[in-house]
Amino acid sequence: MSYLFTSESVSEGHPDKISDQISDAILDAMLKDDPNSRVACETLVTTGMVVVAGEITTKSYVDIQSVIRKTIKKIGYTKAEYKFDAESCGVMVSLHEQSPDIAQGVDEGTGTDLDQGAGDQGMMFGYATNETEEYMPMALAFSHRLVKELAEIRKNNSEIMPYLRPDAKSQVTIEYSDEGKPLRVDAIVLSTQHDDFADEATMLKKISEDIKEHLIPKVIPAELIDENTSFHINPTGIFVIGGPHGDAGLTGRKIIVDTYGGKGAHGGGAFSGKDSSKVDRSAAYATRHIAKNLVAAGIADEILVQVAYAIGVSKPVSLTVSTYGTSKVELSEGEIADKILEIFDMRPKAIVERFKLKQPIFSDSAAYGHMGREPYTKDGLEFFTWEKLDYVDKVKAAFGI
């Protein structure tokens, strides 16, 4: 019997994602002049207010207020009627240095020493599946595409839907076969903030028509939609009040959106606002890289990798693999895990060097997911390095494929 699976995404104008983007923009600003900056930056946004707090050790001078306002402006909160805008919002900053008790366990060695300790204990997960070109779960991939394309329309093709405001959410339900193969899109939920441009019935009718005509066909393959696919466009009614005025936002509150949409698993930590000495972030990227390269190499159709660390200790305390019964090699999951540790150096400093995580590259990951993104180079910086398929040949050779 077939079954359904659902994932959601949110736009860059969602309150929690505003907070993530501000935290990562501050991180990037500090890494730009001091790649060894230690940053754990949390952000809260609400009506007319941004509050930034955390622990930071850096040699950089950063105009925090300027970084915050530029980020908010880039997202699209530029009008006073939103009750939260780049020019007029209040900013409160409370930052202090990283605890020396933590720093002593994670300070780097010298020269070629890669035994920098992990910045915290915890477990991190990486996941990949071959059901989409991004090696991501289909429900999440489509959810991200919907809100990302909606933002593209708002910013660069506003004549199509001139009433759009920055806040939006999406949700996609996929029907799977007994064998776990995606069959069709069962339901699409899309809620977008909008101007107050007509009576409620007229607004809802216009928005629904535009979403179905201009948005959904761009991102959802037509062959996956049929007469039984249900559409829920702004299902609660009008959505004029949104963003931080409609709901407070916090850094790290959309960790499932950031990773795999509920497929696989998620560790205990969020990503945004943390420099790469925090394995919450760097090791999650490393396990995603492992899972993606193993699936691309044909080891399995679907893979989950878990790694765990002790604070101040460089080597992971465990690495575990699950292939959900889709393995294509004559090895146990324990044997696959052993081979992974032979191929991939999972010490924190080795991860940082492998993915060049001291670059100011994190702001772009703070909306529309940290995983499943296309690697690219801009102004000499490499973005989404953990998404590269650069270990496929090494994996094939190690597994005898």
XYZ file of C-alpha atoms in Angstrom:
401
model
C 0.000 0.000 0.000
C 1.309 3.475 -0.840
C 2.031 6.034 1.859
C 2.377 9.817 2.181
C 5.287 11.929 3.434
C 5.262 15.709 3.982
C 7.946 18.372 4.387
C 7.802 22.151 4.707
C 9.960 25.170 3.969
C 9.797 28.873 4.762
C 10.915 31.951 2.873
C 13.810 34.257 3.671
C 11.229 36.700 5.048
C 9.953 34.280 7.691
C 10.819 35.633 11.185
C 12.986 32.659 12.165
C 14.874 32.824 8.883
C 15.449 36.560 9.298
C 17.132 35.711 12.588
C 19.242 32.983 10.957
C 20.352 35.327 8.193
C 21.313 38.090 10.621
C 23.338 35.662 12.750
C 25.176 34.296 9.711
C 25.750 37.776 8.271
C 27.461 38.773 11.513
C 29.530 35.567 11.377
C 30.583 36.288 7.780
C 31.499 39.883 8.606
C 33.840 38.668 11.334
C 35.368 35.876 9.255
C 36.121 38.343 6.459
C 38.928 40.036 8.401
C 39.674 37.299 10.932
C 39.180 33.741 9.642
C 39.873 32.414 13.148
C 36.909 34.235 14.676
C 34.931 32.240 17.195
C 31.270 33.097 16.916
C 28.096 31.880 18.605
C 25.590 34.562 17.687
C 21.865 34.383 18.471
C 19.232 36.754 17.103
C 15.651 37.576 18.091
C 13.353 39.673 15.919
C 9.949 41.073 16.798
C 7.871 44.152 16.015
C 10.317 46.978 15.266
C 13.165 45.307 17.146
C 16.290 43.145 16.672
C 18.164 41.701 19.653
C 21.587 40.069 19.121
C 23.377 38.165 21.877
C 26.115 35.572 22.200
C 29.775 34.778 22.611
C 32.309 36.136 20.117
C 36.104 36.216 20.072
C 37.545 38.040 17.064
C 40.177 40.501 15.930
C 37.703 42.016 13.469
C 35.887 45.266 13.968
C 32.336 44.866 12.713
C 29.609 47.500 12.634
C 26.935 45.103 13.898
C 24.077 47.546 13.399
C 25.043 48.164 9.775
C 25.273 44.414 9.065
C 21.824 43.885 10.570
C 20.172 46.671 8.576
C 21.769 45.584 5.288
C 20.542 42.032 5.851
C 16.984 43.128 6.587
C 16.986 45.392 3.525
C 18.251 42.581 1.286
C 15.437 40.323 2.483
C 12.863 42.957 1.553
C 11.641 44.593 4.759
C 11.860 48.150 3.475
C 8.443 49.643 4.272
C 7.294 51.143 7.562
C 3.838 49.598 7.067
C 5.420 46.159 7.689
C 6.017 47.297 11.327
C 9.568 45.967 10.885
C 11.924 47.591 8.413
C 15.637 48.070 7.847
C 15.698 51.816 8.426
C 13.633 52.206 11.579
C 13.883 48.993 13.608
C 15.597 49.205 16.985
C 18.797 47.193 17.518
C 20.114 45.842 20.809
C 23.487 44.049 20.967
C 24.843 42.044 23.902
C 28.000 40.153 22.912
C 30.909 38.926 25.033
C 33.981 36.739 24.566
C 33.888 32.956 24.330
C 34.427 31.200 27.644
C 38.127 30.330 28.163
C 36.976 27.005 29.616
C 35.524 26.102 26.203
C 38.319 27.724 24.173
C 41.038 25.623 25.810
C 39.505 22.447 24.406
C 39.064 23.689 20.857
C 42.110 25.872 20.232
C 43.950 24.744 17.117
C 47.290 23.035 17.060
C 50.135 24.466 15.043
C 51.494 23.581 11.623
C 49.967 20.417 10.194
C 48.436 19.300 13.498
C 44.803 18.394 12.871
C 43.929 17.449 16.448
C 41.828 20.484 17.281
C 39.130 19.336 19.684
C 35.423 19.382 18.911
C 33.675 22.536 20.072
C 30.979 20.570 21.885
C 29.657 17.117 22.492
C 26.745 15.890 20.390
C 25.628 13.862 17.428
C 25.196 15.071 13.856
C 23.466 13.448 10.900
C 23.927 13.520 7.140
C 21.400 12.099 4.697
C 21.071 11.615 0.951
C 18.646 9.923 -1.421
C 18.667 9.525 -5.195
C 15.009 10.497 -5.634
C 15.876 14.046 -6.778
C 18.760 15.645 -8.682
C 19.767 17.412 -5.457
C 20.065 14.035 -3.680
C 17.418 15.363 -1.301
C 13.957 14.163 -0.223
C 11.434 15.180 -2.863
C 8.937 16.800 -0.503
C 11.575 19.129 0.932
C 13.217 19.856 -2.425
C 9.871 20.971 -3.873
C 9.004 22.969 -0.746
C 12.290 24.888 -0.983
C 11.807 25.507 -4.691
C 8.339 26.986 -4.135
C 9.341 29.647 -1.598
C 12.619 30.404 -3.353
C 10.875 31.008 -6.664
C 8.212 33.074 -4.891
C 10.976 35.341 -3.552
C 12.466 35.559 -7.045
C 9.105 36.731 -8.388
C 8.755 39.271 -5.569
C 12.219 40.731 -6.074
C 12.824 40.494 -9.819
C 9.464 39.887 -11.539
C 7.147 41.881 -9.324
C 4.831 42.766 -12.200
C 3.593 39.155 -12.118
C 2.460 39.313 -8.481
C 2.951 42.937 -7.350
C 1.207 42.407 -4.008
C 3.751 39.956 -2.522
C 5.342 40.645 0.858
C 8.436 38.835 2.228
C 6.928 36.257 4.601
C 5.848 32.888 3.151
C 5.607 29.169 3.932
C 5.255 26.070 1.774
C 4.474 22.410 2.348
C 4.458 19.485 -0.075
C 3.100 15.965 0.396
C 4.478 13.162 -1.779
C 2.827 9.778 -2.316
C 5.311 6.875 -2.274
C 4.994 3.299 -3.491
C 5.480 0.290 -1.223
C 9.073 0.223 -2.479
C 9.649 3.794 -1.314
C 9.624 5.364 -4.780
C 7.906 8.743 -5.263
C 4.746 8.440 -7.373
C 2.988 11.809 -7.358
C 2.389 15.051 -5.507
C -0.622 14.550 -3.269
C -0.911 18.044 -1.747
C 0.633 21.510 -1.958
C 0.199 24.104 0.791
C 1.385 27.657 0.141
C 0.833 30.683 2.366
C 2.209 34.030 1.265
C 2.068 37.413 2.935
C 0.501 40.070 0.700
C -0.618 43.682 0.453
C -4.152 44.610 1.413
C -5.278 45.337 -2.154
C -8.978 44.360 -2.331
C -11.767 42.677 -0.393
C -10.882 39.287 1.123
C -12.644 37.100 -1.446
C -11.068 38.974 -4.374
C -7.587 38.853 -2.846
C -7.725 35.132 -2.097
C -9.045 34.298 -5.563
C -6.357 36.382 -7.275
C -3.511 34.950 -5.161
C -4.689 31.366 -5.708
C -4.942 31.861 -9.478
C -1.505 33.478 -9.671
C 0.165 30.782 -7.579
C -1.284 28.042 -9.764
C -0.442 29.850 -13.008
C 2.934 31.478 -12.336
C 4.572 29.609 -9.457
C 3.693 25.932 -9.265
C 4.323 25.090 -12.959
C 7.845 26.536 -12.670
C 8.953 24.243 -9.856
C 6.785 21.107 -9.779
C 7.031 18.677 -12.733
C 3.646 18.518 -14.454
C 3.710 14.705 -14.616
C 3.665 14.533 -10.812
C 0.442 16.538 -10.496
C -2.921 14.974 -11.307
C -6.643 15.601 -10.807
C -6.417 14.316 -7.235
C -3.639 16.680 -6.155
C -5.034 19.121 -3.592
C -4.018 22.773 -3.359
C -4.293 24.904 -0.215
C -3.371 28.501 -1.013
C -3.466 30.866 1.980
C -5.871 28.416 3.652
C -6.437 30.571 6.764
C -7.564 33.545 4.667
C -5.868 36.932 4.333
C -2.193 37.166 5.329
C -1.389 40.887 5.463
C 0.221 40.907 8.915
C 3.402 38.837 8.825
C 7.127 38.809 9.406
C 8.394 39.795 12.864
C 5.258 41.888 13.438
C 3.115 38.765 13.085
C 5.380 36.412 15.039
C 8.708 36.726 16.837
C 11.662 34.962 15.217
C 14.654 33.193 16.734
C 17.919 31.821 15.372
C 17.948 28.039 15.097
C 14.216 27.396 15.218
C 13.926 25.903 11.715
C 16.457 23.065 11.950
C 14.258 20.566 10.076
C 13.805 23.040 7.210
C 17.584 23.549 7.267
C 18.330 19.837 6.837
C 16.125 17.054 5.439
C 12.524 17.969 6.111
C 12.017 15.217 8.649
C 13.559 12.463 6.534
C 16.583 10.768 8.029
C 17.346 12.416 11.361
C 18.641 15.619 12.935
C 21.108 16.122 15.754
C 20.598 18.423 18.700
C 22.120 21.608 17.329
C 21.255 24.402 14.918
C 23.702 25.860 12.371
C 23.345 29.598 11.857
C 25.506 32.009 13.809
C 28.102 29.345 14.642
C 31.642 29.291 13.310
C 33.022 26.009 12.014
C 34.752 25.011 15.256
C 31.241 24.076 16.354
C 30.702 20.517 15.112
C 26.945 21.133 15.199
C 27.585 22.853 11.899
C 30.817 21.520 10.413
C 30.221 17.836 11.142
C 26.647 18.057 9.861
C 28.085 19.340 6.582
C 30.691 16.562 6.594
C 28.124 13.794 7.097
C 25.943 15.234 4.329
C 28.992 15.202 2.038
C 29.645 11.556 2.912
C 26.044 10.476 2.379
C 25.730 12.342 -0.936
C 28.970 10.937 -2.353
C 28.087 7.392 -1.277
C 24.660 7.562 -2.915
C 26.142 9.117 -6.068
C 28.735 6.322 -6.142
C 25.981 3.709 -6.085
C 26.633 2.299 -2.603
C 22.915 2.638 -1.753
C 19.800 4.479 -2.904
C 19.385 6.127 0.500
C 21.900 6.631 3.295
C 21.940 8.160 6.775
C 25.288 8.829 8.472
C 25.583 9.658 12.161
C 28.726 10.945 13.839
C 29.223 11.844 17.505
C 31.894 13.815 19.376
C 33.122 14.610 22.869
C 33.989 18.232 23.583
C 37.717 18.908 23.273
C 38.399 15.533 21.598
C 39.310 15.457 17.922
C 38.361 11.945 16.848
C 34.650 11.091 16.789
C 33.420 8.710 19.471
C 31.251 6.917 16.906
C 30.209 6.826 13.261
C 27.137 4.832 12.240
C 25.452 4.177 8.888
C 21.931 3.147 7.876
C 21.062 2.260 4.266
C 17.374 1.479 4.909
C 17.752 -1.839 3.120
C 18.876 -0.182 -0.143
C 22.578 -1.154 -0.016
C 24.115 -2.283 -3.322
C 27.318 -3.715 -1.798
C 27.988 -7.002 -0.037
C 29.019 -5.362 3.225
C 27.338 -4.903 6.576
C 26.482 -1.360 7.679
C 29.267 -1.622 10.249
C 31.745 -2.484 7.501
C 30.482 0.449 5.415
C 31.053 2.740 8.416
C 34.613 1.440 8.806
C 35.340 2.209 5.153
C 33.932 5.712 5.556
C 36.425 6.392 8.353
C 39.219 5.201 6.070
C 38.156 7.576 3.265
C 37.016 10.672 5.174
C 39.012 12.348 7.959
C 36.357 13.319 10.505
C 38.542 15.335 12.870
C 37.049 18.845 13.205
C 40.075 20.728 11.853
C 40.331 18.324 8.898
C 36.646 18.979 8.129
C 37.195 22.742 8.296
C 40.142 22.502 5.890
C 38.388 20.086 3.520
C 35.393 22.379 3.052
C 37.220 25.717 3.499
C 34.900 26.698 6.331
C 36.890 29.723 7.471
C 35.633 31.644 4.454
C 32.767 34.156 4.902
C 30.327 31.918 3.011
C 27.515 31.218 5.432
C 24.873 33.895 4.801
C 23.721 32.173 1.621
C 23.015 28.971 3.547
C 20.747 30.678 6.090
C 17.622 30.471 3.896
C 16.252 27.691 1.654
C 18.259 24.936 3.332
C 21.903 24.200 4.073
C 21.765 20.937 2.117
C 20.905 20.193 -1.505
C 22.342 23.463 -2.803
C 24.486 23.899 -5.907
C 28.177 24.621 -5.152
C 29.501 27.796 -6.776
C 32.415 30.227 -6.676
C 32.048 33.993 -6.332
C 34.699 36.656 -5.706
C 37.237 33.923 -5.044
C 35.088 32.258 -2.366
C 33.698 28.733 -2.612
C 30.126 28.227 -1.439
C 28.383 24.971 -0.422
C 31.608 23.006 -0.688
C 30.022 20.137 1.262
C 27.671 19.563 -1.679
C 30.486 18.671 -4.086
C 30.576 15.182 -5.594
C 34.348 15.161 -5.394
C 34.786 11.873 -3.524
C 32.736 9.626 -5.803
C 35.793 8.087 -7.467
C 37.507 7.569 -4.115
C 34.386 5.867 -2.762
C 34.083 3.605 -5.806
C 37.716 2.613 -5.539
C 37.431 1.871 -1.808
C 34.316 -0.253 -2.309
C 35.620 -1.978 -5.422
C 32.957 -0.567 -7.744
